Structure formats: C-alpha cells, structure tokens
Amino acid sequence: MSFPLLTAMAALPALGAVATAAVPAARRSAAKWLALLVSLATLALAIVVLVRFDPDGDRYQLTESRAWIADFGVRYELGVDGIGVALIALTALLIPFIILAGWHDADPLETGNKRWRPTQGFFALILAVEAMVIISFEATDVFLFYIFFEAMLIPMYFLIGGFGDRAHAGSDENAATQRSYAAVKFLLYNLVGGLIMLAAVIGLYVVAGNFSLQEIAEARANGSLDMATNTERWLFLGFFFAFAVKAPLWPLHTWLPNAMGEATAPVAVLITAVVDKVGTFAMLRFCLQLFPEASKWATPVILVLAVISIIYGALLAVGQRDIKRLVAYASISHFGFIIMGIFAMTSQGQSGATLYMVNHGISTAALMLVAGFLISRRGSRLIADYGGVQKVAPVLAGTFLIGGLATLSLPGLAPFVSEFLVLVGTFARYPVIGIIATFGIVLAALYTLVLYQRTMTGPVKPEVAAMPDLRVRELVVVAPLVVLLIFLGVYPKPLTDIVNPAVKQTMSDVDKKDPQPEVEAAK
C-alpha cells in the first residue's frame, strides 16, 4: 500500500495546529518556532508531490479512496491534477512567509486595558487554515470538499476578529468594533454562499446518487447520467454562487475590503492569496466539470460580471486613502481577470487564469507584506501619513516598488504572462469583453504608481525620518518572493508545463475548442 502523501500533506499542518495551540502561554517563542517548522515540513511534502506529479499522466494522480459515510455514498477521495498541484505548491510556499511576517503580530499588547492575545492561538489558526485549504485542493468527493470549504471559515473568522492591525492599537474600543464588523461580515457572506451550495450538493446527490466528482463526470460524458437542462442550471448556480462569494466577484465582493483592512497584513495575505483561490479553483474543477452545458449557458453573464469587477475594483483602488484597502480593491480587479479567463472557454484564457491564481498570490503577498512592515513602523494605514520613505529606507521602498510593478503586470514580472494570456484568450472568443478589460491595466498603473509616489517619494516627513529599513527577518520574507516574481516572469515554462495538460482536459469537459484564426498562415 503506497504512502498516503496527500493525506499526510493536509494532516501535518492540522496536527501542527493542535500541537501549537497546546504550547503553554509562557512559551510564546516555542509556539512560533513550532508553527514555522511545521509549515516548512508541509512545504517539503508539497515539493515531493510536485516532483512525483506527471503532467502527461492520468488526470488525477496520487489518488486515495476510502469508505466514509457509506449509506449516503460519501467517500474520502483525494487526487490532484496540474491545477491543484500548482495551487497546493503556492499555499505551502506562502504559509512559512506568512508566519515569519506575523512573528510579532500576536504578541501581547501593553495598551490601555492591557489586552492579552494568545500568541499560540494565532499561529495554530494559520496552520489550521493551511490544512483545510490543501485538502480542498485535493478533494475529489463533492461532499468532502464542501465540508472543508465551509470549515475554513471558522479559523479565518477568529484570525480577522481576534487579531487586528497594530495601526489601531491606540483606540482599542473602536478597533475592536471594526474588527468584529469585518469578521462577522466575512462569516455571514460566506455562510450564505455555503448554505446555497449545500442545497445544490444535496440536489446533485439526488440526481447522481453519489458525490464522486470523477464518477459523476464520467457518467455525464458517456451519457449514463442525463440531467434535465433546468436541473443542471439550478445546480450550477448553487455551486457558482458560493464560489463567487469566496472569489470574490462583483457584486458579492464587499466583505473583502473590510476583512483585509482590519486583519493583520499576514492574515490579509492568507485571505486573498490563499483562501480566495479556493473559489476560483472550484469554478474550474466543479462548475465546468460537473455542469458543462450550464457553464456555457451562464458564460455571457459571468463575463460581464467579471469585467465589472475588473473596472470597478481598479476605479475604487485609485480613490483609496488606506494602503491595505487599496490592495484589497486591486485584488477584486485581479480576480475579475481570473474569472474572465476561466469562462472565456479558451485554452489560453484558462491557462492564463490558472497562472494568474499563482502569480497573483506571489505578487499580492510581496506587496501586502512589505506594506505591513511599513505600517508597523509608522502606525498608520493612511497614504497621506507617508512621504519620502525611499530616502530613509531604500530597500523597503525598492521591494515595495517591485511588488507594485508586479501588481500592474509589468512585462518581465510573473503576473504579466498570466494577464496577457487571459486577455488573448478572451479576445479570441469575446473581443468586446477583452477590449473593455484592457482598461483595467491602465487603471492598475495609475493606482500603483500614485501609491508609490505619495508614500515613497517627495520630501521626508518628520514622522518617517527615523524609519528603519528592512530587518533580516523581513528580508528573508520578501527576497524569495521577489526572486520568484522575476523568475516566473522571465521563464514561466515550469509552471505552464504542469498546468496546460489539465487545462486541455477541462476544455474537453465543456466540449470547447479554441477559435481558429480568421487569417490563414502563409504557406
């Protein structure tokens, strides 16, 4: 019997979360180091999975299947395709950096009423989220996926509501109110989406008689399972609604700026670079594979919503005065590109969307974590409170610039490749949508460069005159992300080789072929 590698990769951070939570309160440092070591061990397992995965092999590899709730056809089924492997690698890569960046974010606060925050709880919750996200990327049983899709809301709720940005430390009562509001809004939005999905999951079982993704997809492909058109459409809408909330897609996005604004910078990265990717991943794995005809039926409306997300998110980012909320609205715009690429129904669009999930995770992590280091020094999230930082902290300013340039998809940095593929793939089938979406690139350049100009250039403000540059721990966090942005921007082939075969299979699921060029190539 082969070693259950996928189970081990999810179980390790889960067990690490329990062990970290059990560390005595007086041993805060031990809890931090334990969480970091567990995250590094999980990364090592993810690398093993990446090495063992054969892009040209079976669709789902390293599979595991065991009986679970036999009376209801629920099985413990795991398997990874190229898209899942890429996102698992992203998750395992970012968690150690998130832990390092938040090294002091949960230290006890000596303010006013001397609030005490359980350091070990903070890091245990991060590991718990990692475990649930990884198994969500692995699950090929719809009910198993649903359980962890919803369960991850609980640790995220406590991370947002219980551990806030230190920029609010001077006004404890107001800060606690804002954090509570953001956490409850996050939970309610996602719970509503999850409840609607639960109804669709039950409906799928009634129609198909089991929850196995592979069995249902095969039955649909060979004609042994024939869903009525209206039934398929309603089930698709139930799944898609939950994924659109998680993604988030306009107009279901409003929880994200609050959550990212009130959370610490590492937790904000956990939200948008890791957890939200489960929504877009699930659109590819479940919506397109289980409901191909309904996916094509809904495509025009979804593309319009995606374009609105792109332009709307970018416009609101331009007008932001808060650094973290600016990054949040920029992420809404970027998720619009990802969803547009998925539903463009072209191989370039879906390859670009998958690459965008990975590259957006890296670029947003780089920008938001450096922004967090900046905010922790000044004690303010307001753009107007900064100026001239590049003169007193040039390394901080330089890494902030690279993160910003990656956010606007500058050629030579990783997000450019993915955004270009999304636009090419969309234009090939929906030229008007593709043209409108390009305005998002112009707006991205505007909000990114204006942010850098107002915070990093100009006269040095007295409040930042003594600001220290990046420390060794902070450089360890940022430097690998910058290297990855450059490497994948110049040489994306290792990632595309993993992703492209899975994308071809997804295109086959929906019975779509790439549009042929209108002009024949010269002979």
XYZ file of N, CA, C and O in Angstrom, residues 376-471:
384
model
N 3.636 48.922 10.236
C 4.062 48.644 11.616
C 5.083 49.660 12.107
O 5.167 49.940 13.304
N 5.851 50.251 11.206
C 6.840 51.255 11.599
C 6.187 52.602 11.887
O 6.563 53.293 12.823
N 5.221 52.984 11.076
C 4.612 54.312 11.201
C 3.374 54.295 12.092
O 3.011 55.323 12.679
N 2.706 53.124 12.177
C 1.494 53.046 12.983
C 0.281 53.634 12.313
O -0.688 54.002 12.976
N 0.290 53.700 10.967
C -0.847 54.266 10.235
C -0.990 53.568 8.894
O 0.007 53.222 8.255
N -2.253 53.374 8.481
C -2.533 52.790 7.173
C -2.824 53.859 6.127
O -3.009 53.547 4.955
N -2.868 55.126 6.516
C -3.258 56.191 5.601
C -2.093 56.592 4.698
O -0.979 56.854 5.172
N -2.354 56.670 3.410
C -1.320 57.028 2.446
C -0.763 58.415 2.743
O 0.446 58.668 2.608
N -1.622 59.332 3.169
C -1.203 60.719 3.409
C -0.203 60.850 4.554
O 0.458 61.883 4.673
N -0.073 59.851 5.397
C 0.853 59.921 6.530
C 2.276 59.538 6.163
O 3.160 59.484 7.029
N 2.514 59.266 4.876
C 3.849 58.864 4.432
C 4.380 59.863 3.408
O 3.652 60.670 2.858
N 5.658 59.740 3.131
C 6.314 60.597 2.150
C 7.825 60.535 2.326
O 8.325 60.609 3.448
N 8.535 60.341 1.218
C 9.987 60.328 1.280
C 10.601 59.083 1.886
O 11.778 59.088 2.257
N 9.858 57.998 1.955
C 10.363 56.781 2.604
C 11.582 56.231 1.885
O 12.497 55.676 2.518
N 11.648 56.373 0.562
C 12.773 55.788 -0.169
C 14.117 56.407 0.218
O 15.172 55.794 0.034
N 14.097 57.600 0.800
C 15.351 58.246 1.213
C 15.868 57.702 2.536
O 17.071 57.745 2.789
N 14.969 57.210 3.379
C 15.396 56.715 4.691
C 15.375 55.189 4.762
O 16.052 54.597 5.616
N 14.614 54.534 3.901
C 14.535 53.070 3.892
C 14.507 52.592 2.442
O 13.478 52.123 1.940
N 15.640 52.682 1.735
C 15.643 52.388 0.291
C 15.318 50.935 -0.050
O 14.699 50.674 -1.080
N 15.724 49.976 0.769
C 15.427 48.570 0.470
C 13.927 48.314 0.605
O 13.320 47.632 -0.225
N 13.330 48.860 1.658
C 11.877 48.742 1.827
C 11.156 49.352 0.630
O 10.226 48.751 0.070
N 11.581 50.545 0.227
C 10.939 51.222 -0.903
C 11.132 50.437 -2.194
O 10.210 50.325 -3.014
N 12.323 49.854 -2.378
C 12.595 49.101 -3.592
C 11.742 47.844 -3.703
O 11.194 47.546 -4.775
N 11.619 47.107 -2.611
C 10.783 45.896 -2.646
C 9.307 46.256 -2.779
O 8.547 45.537 -3.434
N 8.906 47.374 -2.184
C 7.532 47.854 -2.334
C 7.259 48.182 -3.803
O 6.182 47.879 -4.333
N 8.237 48.774 -4.474
C 8.086 49.120 -5.888
C 7.961 47.863 -6.744
O 7.101 47.797 -7.639
N 8.781 46.852 -6.471
C 8.712 45.621 -7.260
C 7.358 44.944 -7.064
O 6.735 44.479 -8.026
N 6.886 44.890 -5.821
C 5.554 44.332 -5.574
C 4.472 45.104 -6.307
O 3.540 44.521 -6.867
N 4.596 46.430 -6.326
C 3.625 47.261 -7.032
C 3.681 47.061 -8.536
O 2.644 46.970 -9.205
N 4.900 46.997 -9.093
C 5.041 46.785 -10.533
C 4.500 45.421 -10.945
O 3.939 45.268 -12.038
N 4.668 44.424 -10.072
C 4.079 43.111 -10.361
C 2.559 43.198 -10.351
O 1.877 42.564 -11.168
N 2.009 44.000 -9.451
C 0.559 44.165 -9.367
C -0.009 44.789 -10.638
O -1.102 44.433 -11.078
N 0.740 45.694 -11.254
C 0.257 46.291 -12.505
C 0.674 45.481 -13.734
O 0.489 45.905 -14.866
N 1.252 44.283 -13.485
C 1.614 43.338 -14.553
C 2.643 43.908 -15.514
O 2.478 43.864 -16.741
N 3.732 44.421 -14.961
C 4.823 44.924 -15.788
C 5.496 43.761 -16.516
O 5.777 42.728 -15.917
N 5.767 43.895 -17.822
C 6.484 42.832 -18.536
C 7.814 42.513 -17.852
O 8.547 43.409 -17.425
N 8.109 41.215 -17.750
C 9.309 40.773 -17.047
C 9.021 40.282 -15.646
O 9.871 39.639 -15.026
N 7.809 40.559 -15.143
C 7.392 40.046 -13.845
C 6.227 39.075 -14.055
O 5.465 39.178 -15.015
N 6.087 38.113 -13.132
C 5.223 36.954 -13.341
C 3.782 37.278 -13.748
O 3.240 36.633 -14.660
N 3.088 38.232 -13.103
C 1.679 38.453 -13.479
C 1.468 38.889 -14.922
O 0.361 38.695 -15.460
N 2.483 39.455 -15.565
C 2.309 39.887 -16.952
C 1.941 38.715 -17.854
O 1.045 38.819 -18.708
N 2.639 37.589 -17.685
C 2.406 36.430 -18.542
C 0.956 35.967 -18.422
O 0.267 35.719 -19.416
N 0.482 35.859 -17.184
C -0.868 35.359 -16.966
C -1.920 36.347 -17.466
O -2.909 35.946 -18.089
N -1.726 37.629 -17.220
C -2.701 38.618 -17.669
C -2.748 38.685 -19.193
O -3.824 38.807 -19.790
N -1.582 38.573 -19.823
C -1.525 38.581 -21.284
C -2.285 37.395 -21.858
O -3.077 37.535 -22.804
N -2.082 36.202 -21.283
C -2.780 35.013 -21.765
C -4.291 35.135 -21.571
O -5.073 34.729 -22.442
N -4.714 35.671 -20.437
C -6.143 35.861 -20.192
C -6.748 36.783 -21.240
O -7.819 36.501 -21.804
N -6.084 37.895 -21.518
C -6.613 38.852 -22.494
C -6.622 38.273 -23.910
O -7.590 38.448 -24.660
N -5.552 37.555 -24.276
C -5.509 36.928 -25.607
C -6.613 35.892 -25.736
O -7.336 35.838 -26.751
N -6.767 35.054 -24.702
C -7.793 34.016 -24.742
C -9.197 34.580 -24.769
O -10.082 34.037 -25.434
N -9.417 35.674 -24.071
C -10.743 36.300 -24.056
C -11.028 36.987 -25.383
O -12.124 36.862 -25.949
N -10.037 37.704 -25.896
C -10.233 38.433 -27.159
C -10.522 37.476 -28.311
O -11.289 37.815 -29.230
N -9.951 36.280 -28.278
C -10.152 35.326 -29.373
C -11.615 34.930 -29.533
O -12.069 34.655 -30.639
N -12.362 34.909 -28.415
C -13.765 34.489 -28.486
C -14.737 35.636 -28.195
O -15.846 35.667 -28.734
N -14.331 36.570 -27.346
C -15.207 37.698 -26.960
C -14.399 38.999 -27.067
O -13.941 39.531 -26.052
N -14.191 39.503 -28.274
C -13.310 40.666 -28.457
C -13.757 41.916 -27.707
O -12.914 42.647 -27.176
N -15.055 42.169 -27.624
C -15.522 43.374 -26.930
C -15.186 43.295 -25.441
O -14.697 44.269 -24.844
N -15.414 42.127 -24.841
C -15.084 41.941 -23.428
C -13.588 42.126 -23.214
O -13.148 42.780 -22.251
N -12.778 41.562 -24.106
C -11.330 41.694 -23.981
C -10.864 43.134 -24.075
O -9.977 43.560 -23.328
N -11.466 43.901 -24.988
C -11.071 45.309 -25.154
C -11.414 46.112 -23.900
O -10.602 46.896 -23.399
N -12.625 45.918 -23.370
C -13.024 46.665 -22.168
C -12.110 46.311 -20.998
O -11.704 47.184 -20.217
N -11.742 45.030 -20.882
C -10.910 44.593 -19.754
C -9.532 45.233 -19.765
O -8.920 45.413 -18.703
N -9.027 45.596 -20.965
C -7.687 46.199 -21.023
C -7.622 47.535 -20.290
O -6.533 47.957 -19.876
N -8.755 48.204 -20.115
C -8.735 49.459 -19.364
C -8.347 49.215 -17.906
O -7.864 50.121 -17.225
N -8.565 47.994 -17.429
C -8.125 47.670 -16.077
C -6.621 47.764 -15.915
O -6.123 48.091 -14.834
N -5.886 47.490 -17.004
C -4.423 47.584 -16.950
C -4.000 49.038 -16.766
O -3.087 49.348 -15.987
N -4.644 49.942 -17.491
C -4.331 51.371 -17.372
C -4.603 51.865 -15.957
O -3.791 52.573 -15.346
N -5.742 51.474 -15.399
C -6.091 51.892 -14.048
C -5.137 51.289 -13.022
O -4.811 51.931 -12.020
N -4.673 50.057 -13.279
C -3.716 49.433 -12.360
C -2.423 50.226 -12.314
O -1.827 50.427 -11.237
N -1.962 50.677 -13.470
C -0.757 51.509 -13.494
C -0.978 52.800 -12.712
O -0.084 53.264 -11.990
N -2.188 53.346 -12.812
C -2.490 54.601 -12.127
C -2.452 54.426 -10.609
O -1.741 55.148 -9.901
N -3.213 53.458 -10.077
C -3.270 53.360 -8.614
C -1.952 52.879 -8.021
O -1.597 53.259 -6.909
N -1.202 52.066 -8.752
C 0.072 51.578 -8.215
C 1.117 52.676 -8.176
O 1.797 52.876 -7.152
N 1.263 53.400 -9.268
C 2.305 54.428 -9.334
C 1.971 55.620 -8.445
O 2.864 56.227 -7.844
N 0.699 55.962 -8.348
C 0.306 57.043 -7.440
C 0.569 56.645 -5.992
O 1.048 57.447 -5.181
N 0.275 55.389 -5.651
C 0.574 54.903 -4.296
C 2.058 55.022 -3.996
O 2.445 55.516 -2.926
N 2.891 54.588 -4.921
C 4.337 54.664 -4.684
C 4.797 56.117 -4.589
O 5.593 56.473 -3.713
N 4.288 56.954 -5.484
C 4.704 58.361 -5.480
C 4.360 59.041 -4.157
O 5.196 59.753 -3.580
N 3.162 58.797 -3.648
C 2.715 59.508 -2.444
C 3.374 58.986 -1.172
O 3.515 59.742 -0.211
N 3.757 57.724 -1.174
C 4.332 57.164 0.052
C 5.854 57.183 0.057
O 6.479 57.402 1.101
N 6.471 56.976 -1.091
C 7.916 56.743 -1.116
C 8.747 57.924 -1.609
O 9.931 58.032 -1.280
N 8.164 58.806 -2.411
C 8.935 59.912 -2.980
C 8.589 61.222 -2.282
O 7.758 61.266 -1.381
N 9.207 62.300 -2.737
C 8.936 63.615 -2.177
C 9.738 63.896 -0.917
O 10.620 63.116 -0.523
N 9.429 65.012 -0.250
C 10.141 65.363 0.983
C 9.901 64.318 2.072
O 8.832 63.715 2.148
N 10.908 64.143 2.909
C 10.796 63.188 4.017
C 9.953 63.813 5.119
O 10.285 64.870 5.662
N 8.849 63.160 5.456
C 8.013 63.661 6.548
C 8.703 63.393 7.887
O 9.366 62.365 8.050
N 8.524 64.287 8.848
C 9.201 64.093 10.138
C 8.876 62.758 10.799
O 9.739 62.159 11.452
N 7.652 62.266 10.613
C 7.241 61.024 11.269
C 7.952 59.796 10.706
O 7.962 58.740 11.343
N 8.523 59.904 9.487
C 9.206 58.752 8.895
C 10.713 58.962 8.826
O 11.434 58.101 8.312
N 11.196 60.079 9.347
C 12.618 60.413 9.225
C 13.516 59.375 9.887
O 14.638 59.115 9.418
N 13.051 58.768 10.960
C 13.871 57.783 11.679
C 13.433 56.344 11.381
O 13.799 55.418 12.116
N 12.681 56.154 10.308
C 12.160 54.822 9.993
C 13.292 53.874 9.609
O 14.088 54.166 8.711
N 13.404 52.703 10.274
C 14.457 51.751 9.922
C 14.132 51.014 8.629
O 12.964 50.871 8.251
N 15.174 50.556 7.960
C 14.986 49.771 6.740
C 14.604 48.342 7.112
O 14.496 47.997 8.291
N 14.399 47.501 6.089
C 14.000 46.118 6.351
C 15.054 45.397 7.184
O 16.251 45.508 6.927
N 14.581 44.641 8.161
C 15.459 43.846 9.008
C 15.689 42.476 8.371
O 15.072 42.139 7.363
